[in-house]
Amino acid sequence: NAGVTQTPKFQVLKTGQSMTLQCAQDMNHEYMSWYRQDPGMGLRLIHYSVGAGITDQGEVPNGYNVSRSTTEDFPLRLLSAAPSQTSVYFCASSLQGTVNQPQHFGDGTRLSIL
Amino acid sequence: QKEVEQDPGPLSVPEGAIVSLNCTYSNSAFQYFMWYRQYSRKGPELLMYTYSSGNKEDGRFTAQVDKSSKYISLFIRDSQPSDSATYLCAMSARSSNTGKLIFGQGTTLQVKP
């Protein structure tokens, strides 16, 4: 049971480049989300999904797109990378998205934008 | 002002010490309180969950919520080197994660053998 798998683990981009951060879970969880973690800022929600075909914005959605075509996958796209998007990105999933259910996090993607 | 404040530390204690980790918050609507543990280069994992005020104990860990003071705490008894990690508090006004789950910035704890 792999849990939540994020790829790549590390990435360096140039300003203006685009890329997709991959996230897959094998626990049949309905709820998936993307966070970014920055020093002194804690975890901040970017986008989330309550099921296939349904996505919504979190606290810091600008510059990011998501889609949820299957229950298992929830990719995060950066259309035109900016240095302010340098961060550690975490994908998480939970059964239905209620706070009493633990969110299972991946090990993160460390992204640097030059 | 942030909705949730957490001293980033680092906090260094000897093995066996009692550790107290704390968060303060400003939003009186918060009812659901969580503590996550994050090891270096790993994602956070849920450690404790409490609803409203009171205490909750799980082994060496005790979570305490004082809504009147807008203050939550996590106590670790008989701390071990394996407890060395960053501890993040998180809280929400709603039971659904589709509402806002607000995280503190985390406190880094080091337990020395």
CSV table of C-alpha atoms in Angstrom, one decimal:
chain,number,residue,atom,x,y,z
A,1,ASN,CA,0.0,0.0,0.0
A,2,ALA,CA,1.9,3.1,-1.3
A,3,GLY,CA,-0.4,5.7,0.3
A,4,VAL,CA,0.1,9.1,-1.4
A,5,THR,CA,2.8,9.3,-4.0
A,6,GLN,CA,4.2,12.6,-5.3
A,7,THR,CA,6.5,13.0,-8.2
A,8,PRO,CA,9.0,14.5,-8.8
A,9,LYS,CA,10.7,14.9,-5.4
A,10,PHE,CA,12.9,17.8,-6.5
A,11,GLN,CA,12.6,20.2,-9.4
A,12,VAL,CA,14.4,23.3,-10.6
A,13,LEU,CA,12.6,25.5,-13.1
A,14,LYS,CA,13.3,28.8,-14.8
A,15,THR,CA,10.9,31.7,-14.6
A,16,GLY,CA,8.2,31.3,-17.1
A,17,GLN,CA,8.4,27.6,-17.5
A,18,SER,CA,5.5,25.3,-16.9
A,19,MET,CA,5.3,22.0,-15.2
A,20,THR,CA,2.9,19.5,-13.6
A,21,LEU,CA,3.4,18.1,-10.1
A,22,GLN,CA,1.9,14.6,-9.9
A,23,CYS,CA,0.0,13.2,-7.0
A,24,ALA,CA,-1.6,9.7,-6.8
A,25,GLN,CA,-3.2,7.8,-4.0
A,26,ASP,CA,-4.3,4.2,-3.8
A,27,MET,CA,-6.6,4.4,-0.8
A,28,ASN,CA,-9.8,5.2,-2.7
A,29,HIS,CA,-10.0,8.5,-0.9
A,30,GLU,CA,-12.6,11.0,-2.2
A,31,TYR,CA,-10.9,14.1,-0.8
A,32,MET,CA,-7.6,15.4,-2.1
A,33,SER,CA,-5.8,18.6,-1.7
A,34,TRP,CA,-2.6,20.5,-2.4
A,35,TYR,CA,-0.7,22.6,0.1
A,36,ARG,CA,2.5,24.7,-0.1
A,37,GLN,CA,4.8,25.0,2.9
A,38,ASP,CA,7.0,28.1,3.3
A,39,PRO,CA,9.3,29.1,6.2
A,40,GLY,CA,7.3,31.0,8.7
A,41,MET,CA,4.0,30.5,6.9
A,42,GLY,CA,2.9,27.0,7.8
A,43,LEU,CA,0.9,25.0,5.4
A,44,ARG,CA,-1.4,26.9,3.1
A,45,LEU,CA,-4.2,25.3,1.0
A,46,ILE,CA,-3.9,25.8,-2.8
A,47,HIS,CA,-6.7,23.8,-4.3
A,48,TYR,CA,-8.8,20.8,-3.2
A,49,SER,CA,-11.2,18.3,-4.6
A,50,VAL,CA,-14.0,16.4,-3.0
A,51,GLY,CA,-14.3,13.9,-5.7
A,52,ALA,CA,-13.6,13.1,-9.4
A,53,GLY,CA,-14.7,16.0,-11.6
A,54,ILE,CA,-15.0,18.5,-8.7
A,55,THR,CA,-12.3,21.0,-7.7
A,56,ASP,CA,-12.3,24.2,-5.7
A,57,GLN,CA,-9.9,27.0,-4.7
A,58,GLY,CA,-8.1,27.2,-1.4
A,59,GLU,CA,-6.3,30.0,0.3
A,60,VAL,CA,-3.6,30.7,-2.3
A,61,PRO,CA,-4.8,29.4,-5.7
A,62,ASN,CA,-3.3,32.1,-8.0
A,63,GLY,CA,-0.8,30.7,-10.5
A,64,TYR,CA,-2.0,27.1,-10.1
A,65,ASN,CA,-4.5,24.9,-11.9
A,66,VAL,CA,-5.8,21.5,-11.0
A,67,SER,CA,-8.0,18.8,-12.4
A,68,ARG,CA,-9.5,15.6,-11.0
A,69,SER,CA,-10.3,13.2,-13.8
A,70,THR,CA,-10.0,10.1,-11.7
A,71,THR,CA,-10.3,9.3,-8.0
A,72,GLU,CA,-6.6,8.4,-7.8
A,73,ASP,CA,-4.9,11.3,-9.4
A,74,PHE,CA,-4.8,15.0,-8.6
A,75,PRO,CA,-2.1,16.9,-10.6
A,76,LEU,CA,-1.1,20.5,-9.9
A,77,ARG,CA,-0.1,22.6,-12.8
A,78,LEU,CA,2.1,25.7,-12.8
A,79,LEU,CA,1.4,27.5,-16.1
A,80,SER,CA,4.2,30.1,-15.9
A,81,ALA,CA,6.5,29.6,-13.0
A,82,ALA,CA,7.5,32.6,-10.8
A,83,PRO,CA,10.2,32.8,-8.1
A,84,SER,CA,7.4,33.4,-5.5
A,85,GLN,CA,6.3,29.8,-6.2
A,86,THR,CA,9.5,28.4,-4.8
A,87,SER,CA,8.3,26.2,-2.0
A,88,VAL,CA,7.7,22.6,-0.8
A,89,TYR,CA,4.4,21.3,-2.2
A,90,PHE,CA,2.4,18.6,-0.4
A,91,CYS,CA,-0.4,16.6,-1.7
A,92,ALA,CA,-2.8,15.1,0.8
A,93,SER,CA,-5.9,12.8,0.8
A,94,SER,CA,-8.5,11.7,3.2
A,95,LEU,CA,-11.6,9.5,3.0
A,96,GLN,CA,-14.3,12.2,2.8
A,97,GLY,CA,-12.6,15.4,3.9
A,98,THR,CA,-13.9,15.8,7.4
A,99,VAL,CA,-11.4,17.1,10.0
A,100,ASN,CA,-11.8,14.0,12.3
A,101,GLN,CA,-10.4,11.9,9.5
A,102,PRO,CA,-6.6,12.0,9.2
A,103,GLN,CA,-5.2,13.6,6.1
A,104,HIS,CA,-2.5,11.4,4.5
A,105,PHE,CA,0.3,13.5,3.1
A,106,GLY,CA,2.9,12.6,0.5
A,107,ASP,CA,6.5,13.3,1.1
A,108,GLY,CA,6.5,16.5,-0.9
A,109,THR,CA,8.0,18.1,-4.0
A,110,ARG,CA,10.7,20.6,-3.4
A,111,LEU,CA,10.5,23.2,-6.2
A,112,SER,CA,12.9,26.0,-6.9
A,113,ILE,CA,12.2,28.7,-9.5
A,114,LEU,CA,15.2,30.6,-10.7
B,1,GLN,CA,-1.9,39.3,12.5
B,2,LYS,CA,-2.0,35.5,11.7
B,3,GLU,CA,-5.1,33.6,12.7
B,4,VAL,CA,-2.9,31.0,14.4
B,5,GLU,CA,0.4,31.7,16.1
B,6,GLN,CA,3.0,29.1,17.0
B,7,ASP,CA,6.5,29.7,18.3
B,8,PRO,CA,8.8,28.2,15.7
B,9,GLY,CA,11.5,27.3,18.3
B,10,PRO,CA,13.7,25.4,18.0
B,11,LEU,CA,13.0,23.8,21.3
B,12,SER,CA,15.7,21.5,22.7
B,13,VAL,CA,15.1,19.2,25.7
B,14,PRO,CA,16.9,16.2,27.3
B,15,GLU,CA,15.5,12.7,26.9
B,16,GLY,CA,12.8,12.0,29.4
B,17,ALA,CA,11.7,15.6,29.8
B,18,ILE,CA,8.1,16.8,29.6
B,19,VAL,CA,7.5,18.9,26.5
B,20,SER,CA,4.9,21.6,26.2
B,21,LEU,CA,4.0,22.9,22.7
B,22,ASN,CA,1.5,25.7,22.3
B,23,CYS,CA,-0.6,27.6,19.8
B,24,THR,CA,-2.7,30.7,20.2
B,25,TYR,CA,-5.5,31.7,17.9
B,26,SER,CA,-7.7,34.7,17.2
B,27,ASN,CA,-10.8,33.2,15.6
B,28,SER,CA,-13.4,32.3,18.3
B,29,ALA,CA,-15.3,30.2,15.7
B,30,PHE,CA,-12.6,27.5,15.7
B,31,GLN,CA,-14.0,24.3,17.2
B,32,TYR,CA,-11.8,21.5,15.8
B,33,PHE,CA,-8.2,21.3,16.8
B,34,MET,CA,-5.4,19.0,15.5
B,35,TRP,CA,-1.8,18.4,16.1
B,36,TYR,CA,0.4,17.1,13.2
B,37,ARG,CA,3.9,15.7,13.5
B,38,GLN,CA,6.3,16.3,10.6
B,39,TYR,CA,9.7,14.5,10.4
B,40,SER,CA,12.4,16.1,8.3
B,41,ARG,CA,11.8,15.6,4.6
B,42,LYS,CA,8.5,14.0,5.2
B,43,GLY,CA,4.8,15.0,5.0
B,44,PRO,CA,2.9,15.8,8.2
B,45,GLU,CA,1.0,13.0,9.9
B,46,LEU,CA,-2.0,13.5,12.2
B,47,LEU,CA,-1.1,13.0,15.9
B,48,MET,CA,-4.1,14.2,17.9
B,49,TYR,CA,-7.6,15.5,17.2
B,50,THR,CA,-9.9,17.2,19.7
B,51,TYR,CA,-13.2,18.9,19.4
B,52,SER,CA,-14.1,22.0,21.5
B,53,SER,CA,-12.5,22.4,24.9
B,54,GLY,CA,-11.0,19.8,27.2
B,55,ASN,CA,-8.2,17.3,27.3
B,56,LYS,CA,-7.5,14.2,25.3
B,57,GLU,CA,-4.8,11.7,26.1
B,58,ASP,CA,-3.1,9.1,23.8
B,59,GLY,CA,-0.2,7.3,25.3
B,60,ARG,CA,2.6,9.8,26.1
B,61,PHE,CA,0.7,12.6,24.3
B,62,THR,CA,-2.0,14.9,25.8
B,63,ALA,CA,-3.8,17.6,23.8
B,64,GLN,CA,-5.4,20.4,25.8
B,65,VAL,CA,-7.8,23.0,24.5
B,66,ASP,CA,-8.8,26.2,26.4
B,67,LYS,CA,-11.3,28.0,24.2
B,68,SER,CA,-11.8,30.8,26.7
B,69,SER,CA,-8.1,31.7,26.3
B,70,LYS,CA,-7.9,30.7,22.7
B,71,TYR,CA,-5.0,28.5,23.5
B,72,ILE,CA,-4.1,24.9,22.7
B,73,SER,CA,-1.3,22.8,24.0
B,74,LEU,CA,0.3,19.4,23.3
B,75,PHE,CA,2.2,17.8,26.1
B,76,ILE,CA,4.7,15.0,25.5
B,77,ARG,CA,5.7,12.9,28.6
B,78,ASP,CA,8.9,11.0,28.8
B,79,SER,CA,10.1,12.5,25.6
B,80,GLN,CA,12.3,10.3,23.3
B,81,PRO,CA,14.8,11.2,20.6
B,82,SER,CA,12.3,9.7,18.1
B,83,ASP,CA,10.0,12.6,19.1
B,84,SER,CA,12.4,15.0,17.4
B,85,ALA,CA,10.3,16.6,14.7
B,86,THR,CA,8.3,19.7,13.8
B,87,TYR,CA,4.9,19.9,15.4
B,88,LEU,CA,2.1,21.8,13.6
B,89,CYS,CA,-1.2,22.8,15.2
B,90,ALA,CA,-4.2,23.1,12.9
B,91,MET,CA,-7.7,24.2,13.5
B,92,SER,CA,-11.0,24.7,11.8
B,93,ALA,CA,-14.4,26.3,12.4
B,94,ARG,CA,-16.2,23.5,10.4
B,95,SER,CA,-16.1,19.8,10.5
B,96,SER,CA,-15.5,19.6,6.8
B,97,ASN,CA,-12.1,20.2,5.3
B,98,THR,CA,-13.8,22.0,2.5
B,99,GLY,CA,-13.8,24.9,5.0
B,100,LYS,CA,-10.6,26.5,6.1
B,101,LEU,CA,-8.1,24.3,7.9
B,102,ILE,CA,-5.6,26.8,9.3
B,103,PHE,CA,-2.1,25.6,10.2
B,104,GLY,CA,0.4,27.1,12.6
B,105,GLN,CA,3.9,27.5,11.3
B,106,GLY,CA,5.2,24.6,13.4
B,107,THR,CA,7.5,24.2,16.3
B,108,THR,CA,10.8,22.3,15.8
B,109,LEU,CA,11.5,20.0,18.7
B,110,GLN,CA,14.8,18.3,19.4
B,111,VAL,CA,15.1,15.6,22.1
B,112,LYS,CA,18.7,15.0,23.0
B,113,PRO,CA,19.8,11.5,24.3
